[in-house]
Each structure stands twice: as C-alpha cells, then as structure tokens.
CSV table of C-alpha atoms in Angstrom, one decimal:
chain,number,residue,atom,x,y,z
D,517,SER,CA,0.0,0.0,0.0
D,518,VAL,CA,1.0,3.6,-0.5
D,519,SER,CA,-0.4,6.3,1.8
D,520,ALA,CA,0.1,10.0,2.6
D,521,ALA,CA,-2.0,12.3,4.7
D,522,ASN,CA,-4.9,13.8,2.6
D,523,VAL,CA,-3.4,12.5,-0.6
D,524,SER,CA,-4.7,9.5,-2.6
D,525,GLY,CA,-2.5,6.6,-2.8
D,526,SER,CA,-2.6,2.9,-3.6
D,527,GLY,CA,-4.7,0.7,-1.4
D,528,ARG,CA,-3.8,-2.8,-0.1
D,529,THR,CA,-2.9,-5.1,-3.0
D,530,ALA,CA,-4.2,-8.7,-2.8
D,531,PRO,CA,-5.7,-8.3,0.6
D,532,ALA,CA,-7.1,-11.4,2.4
D,533,TYR,CA,-9.5,-10.7,5.4
D,534,LEU,CA,-10.6,-13.0,8.2
D,535,PRO,CA,-14.4,-13.0,8.2
D,536,CYS,CA,-16.2,-12.2,11.4
D,537,GLY,CA,-17.0,-15.8,12.1
D,538,GLY,CA,-13.5,-16.9,11.3
D,539,THR,CA,-12.5,-19.6,8.8
D,540,ASN,CA,-13.1,-22.7,10.9
D,541,GLY,CA,-9.5,-23.9,10.2
D,542,SER,CA,-9.7,-23.3,6.4
D,543,THR,CA,-7.3,-21.1,4.6
D,544,THR,CA,-8.5,-18.2,2.5
D,545,ARG,CA,-6.2,-16.9,-0.2
D,546,ASN,CA,-5.9,-13.9,-2.5
D,547,ARG,CA,-3.3,-13.6,-5.3
D,548,ILE,CA,-2.2,-11.1,-8.0
D,549,SER,CA,0.4,-11.4,-10.7
D,550,ALA,CA,2.0,-8.0,-10.3
D,551,ALA,CA,1.6,-4.5,-8.8
D,552,HIS,CA,2.8,-1.1,-10.2
D,553,VAL,CA,2.7,2.4,-8.8
D,554,PRO,CA,4.2,4.6,-11.6
D,555,SER,CA,7.7,6.1,-10.8
D,556,ALA,CA,7.8,4.5,-7.3
D,557,LEU,CA,7.0,0.8,-7.0
D,558,GLN,CA,6.9,-2.5,-8.9
D,559,THR,CA,6.4,-6.0,-7.6
D,560,GLY,CA,5.9,-9.4,-9.0
D,561,HIS,CA,3.3,-11.8,-7.7
D,562,ALA,CA,1.7,-11.4,-4.3
D,563,THR,CA,-0.2,-13.9,-2.2
D,564,SER,CA,-2.1,-13.2,1.1
D,565,THR,CA,-3.6,-15.9,3.3
D,566,THR,CA,-5.8,-16.0,6.4
D,567,ARG,CA,-6.7,-18.8,8.8
D,568,SER,CA,-8.4,-19.0,12.1
D,569,VAL,CA,-9.5,-21.6,14.6
D,570,ASP,CA,-12.0,-21.0,17.3
D,571,THR,CA,-12.8,-23.5,20.1
D,572,ALA,CA,-14.6,-23.3,23.4
D,573,THR,CA,-11.2,-22.5,25.1
D,574,ASN,CA,-8.9,-20.9,22.5
D,575,THR,CA,-8.9,-18.5,19.5
D,576,LEU,CA,-6.1,-18.5,17.0
D,577,ALA,CA,-5.8,-16.1,14.0
D,578,ARG,CA,-3.0,-16.2,11.5
D,579,THR,CA,-2.3,-14.1,8.3
D,580,THR,CA,0.6,-14.2,5.8
D,581,ASP,CA,1.8,-12.2,2.9
D,582,SER,CA,4.3,-13.1,0.2
D,583,ILE,CA,5.7,-10.7,-2.4
D,584,SER,CA,8.2,-11.3,-5.1
D,585,ASN,CA,10.6,-8.9,-6.9
D,586,ALA,CA,9.9,-5.6,-5.1
D,587,ASN,CA,11.6,-2.6,-6.7
D,588,LEU,CA,11.3,0.9,-5.3
D,589,PHE,CA,12.3,4.1,-6.9
D,590,GLY,CA,14.1,2.6,-9.9
D,591,GLY,CA,16.2,0.1,-7.9
D,592,VAL,CA,17.1,2.2,-4.9
D,593,ILE,CA,15.5,-0.6,-2.8
D,594,LYS,CA,15.1,-4.1,-4.2
D,595,ALA,CA,14.0,-7.4,-2.6
D,596,HIS,CA,13.6,-10.8,-4.4
D,597,ASP,CA,11.3,-12.3,-1.9
D,598,ILE,CA,9.3,-10.9,1.1
D,599,GLN,CA,7.6,-13.3,3.5
D,600,VAL,CA,5.6,-12.0,6.6
D,601,ALA,CA,3.4,-13.8,9.0
D,602,ALA,CA,1.4,-12.6,12.0
D,603,SER,CA,-0.5,-14.7,14.6
D,604,ALA,CA,-2.5,-13.9,17.7
D,605,ALA,CA,-4.0,-16.5,20.1
D,606,ARG,CA,-6.1,-16.0,23.2
D,607,ASN,CA,-6.8,-18.8,25.7
D,608,SER,CA,-9.8,-19.2,28.0
D,609,ALA,CA,-8.1,-17.2,30.7
D,610,GLY,CA,-7.9,-14.3,28.3
D,611,ALA,CA,-4.1,-14.5,27.9
D,612,LEU,CA,-2.9,-13.2,24.6
D,613,THR,CA,0.1,-14.6,22.7
D,614,ARG,CA,1.5,-12.7,19.6
D,615,ASN,CA,4.0,-13.8,17.0
D,616,ALA,CA,5.3,-11.8,14.0
D,617,THR,CA,8.0,-12.9,11.6
D,618,ALA,CA,9.5,-11.4,8.5
D,619,THR,CA,12.2,-12.4,6.0
D,620,VAL,CA,13.3,-10.3,3.1
D,621,GLY,CA,15.4,-12.3,0.6
D,622,GLY,CA,17.9,-10.5,-1.7
D,623,LEU,CA,17.5,-7.1,-0.1
D,624,THR,CA,19.7,-4.3,-1.5
D,625,VAL,CA,19.7,-0.6,-0.7
D,626,ASN,CA,21.6,1.6,-3.2
D,627,GLY,CA,23.2,-1.6,-4.6
D,628,GLN,CA,24.5,-2.7,-1.2
D,629,SER,CA,23.3,-6.1,0.2
D,630,GLN,CA,21.4,-5.9,3.5
D,631,SER,CA,20.4,-8.6,6.0
D,632,GLY,CA,17.0,-9.9,5.1
D,633,SER,CA,16.6,-11.6,8.4
D,634,ALA,CA,17.1,-8.4,10.4
D,635,PRO,CA,15.9,-8.1,14.0
D,636,ALA,CA,12.5,-6.7,14.5
D,637,ASN,CA,12.2,-2.9,13.9
D,638,THR,CA,15.5,-2.5,12.0
D,639,LYS,CA,15.8,1.1,10.6
D,640,ILE,CA,18.0,2.1,7.6
D,641,ALA,CA,18.4,5.8,6.8
D,642,ILE,CA,18.5,6.2,3.0
D,643,PRO,CA,20.0,9.7,2.0
D,644,ASN,CA,17.7,11.7,-0.3
D,645,LEU,CA,14.9,9.3,0.1
D,646,GLY,CA,13.7,8.3,3.6
D,647,THR,CA,13.7,5.8,6.4
D,648,LEU,CA,13.4,2.1,5.6
D,649,TRP,CA,12.1,-0.2,8.3
D,650,VAL,CA,12.9,-3.9,7.8
D,651,HIS,CA,10.8,-6.4,9.7
D,652,ARG,CA,8.7,-3.7,11.4
D,653,VAL,CA,6.5,-5.1,14.3
D,654,ILE,CA,3.7,-3.1,15.8
D,655,ASN,CA,2.0,-4.6,18.9
D,656,THR,CA,-1.6,-3.7,19.6
D,657,PRO,CA,-3.8,-4.5,22.6
D,658,SER,CA,-5.4,-7.4,20.9
D,659,GLY,CA,-2.7,-8.6,18.4
D,660,VAL,CA,0.2,-7.6,16.2
D,661,THR,CA,1.0,-6.2,12.7
D,662,VAL,CA,4.2,-7.0,10.9
D,663,ARG,CA,5.6,-5.3,7.7
D,664,GLY,CA,8.4,-6.7,5.6
D,665,LEU,CA,9.5,-3.3,4.2
D,666,ASP,CA,8.1,0.0,5.4
D,667,LEU,CA,9.5,3.1,3.6
D,668,ILE,CA,8.6,6.5,4.9
D,669,LEU,CA,9.8,9.3,2.6
D,670,THR,CA,11.8,12.1,4.3
D,671,VAL,CA,11.8,14.1,1.1
D,672,THR,CA,9.5,14.7,-1.8
D,673,LYS,CA,10.4,12.2,-4.5
D,674,ASN,CA,8.9,11.6,-8.0
D,675,GLY,CA,5.8,13.5,-7.1
D,676,PHE,CA,5.3,11.6,-3.7
D,677,LYS,CA,5.3,14.1,-0.8
D,678,LYS,CA,7.5,13.9,2.3
D,679,GLY,CA,5.8,11.6,4.7
D,680,THR,CA,4.4,9.2,2.1
D,681,GLU,CA,4.6,5.6,3.4
D,682,PHE,CA,5.2,2.5,1.2
D,683,ILE,CA,4.3,-0.8,2.9
D,684,ILE,CA,5.5,-3.9,1.0
D,685,GLY,CA,4.5,-7.2,2.6
D,686,ALA,CA,2.2,-6.9,5.6
D,687,ALA,CA,0.2,-9.2,7.9
D,688,ASN,CA,-1.8,-8.5,11.0
D,689,ALA,CA,-3.7,-10.8,13.4
D,690,ALA,CA,-5.8,-10.1,16.5
D,691,ALA,CA,-7.7,-12.2,19.0
D,692,SER,CA,-10.4,-10.3,20.9
D,693,SER,CA,-11.2,-11.0,24.5
D,694,SER,CA,-14.9,-11.2,24.0
C-alpha cells in the first residue's frame, strides 16, 4: 500500500481478510500477478492468506503475505522475496500470545546487500529518500502487525510528498477477549 495524509495513494494489494465468524480452520487466499505504482514501486506476484481456529477454550488467527521482486524508486531498494506472518492467540483465561515474523530475501539498498533476516524494527536511513524499516513489528492491545518493508519518505520524490509511506508485505492478526 502507499499512503500519505490527505493524498490519494494505492490501497492494499491482494488483501485477504478474516471473516467475522473466522475460517473454521480453512485457509483463504488472494493472489495477484504484479503491482505497479508509476515512478515508485513495482512487484511481481503477491499472495495473502488467512486462517483462524476458534474452540470453546482458544482462539487463533494467522495471516501471511508473500511478495516477489519488489523494486522501489528505480532500484534504490530491491528485494527478491518478502515473507511475513502474524498470529494472535487467546486462551480461555484471556491471555494473549502474539507472533510476528518477516524475512526479506535478496534485499539491496543503493546496490548494497542488506540482511533480510534483520531483527524486528531495524531502521535504515537512505539519504535523499527516507527511512526504511525492515521487519517492522507493531503490537496492539489485541494482536500484532508485521511489515516486511516499510519506507517513509523524508523528502518529496517523483511526485510523492515527504511523509508518504510505502508498505511492502504486511500481515496482522488479532484475537479479541470477547
């Protein structure tokens, strides 16, 4: 997705949502063959999945996202394969367990290789572009969101204003207490 305050962007691509009643253990899937935001972002295929299991004593929600061949701003940032997964589980006592993973294969920034198995919330400053988060994890009261790559522009670039956010590969999961 691409978003900026009060500016139109690009919504979530290949989203998969958990229905209100869950999936009863089945996996739902949404796929696309490619995505393109002119002068900013290109990707190959993307696949998103959801799965949930609800019993009398436990609730488990899991979502995944897989993106191939991400290319931002003409190759400034490239990744061959982005895999993210988020899960949230709540037991009968109300205890919440969260899990978020992200791997980014073949990650390069300005032609330099970067670790694709970076620790959660790794930040890379990119001169004349912005801040790149790798494996960004955001905990919420009922779950977790994980983003493979999250670029926030610190300058206006190719018509995209400072503050525009590019999220490539995201999953979130929550398990409510009621």
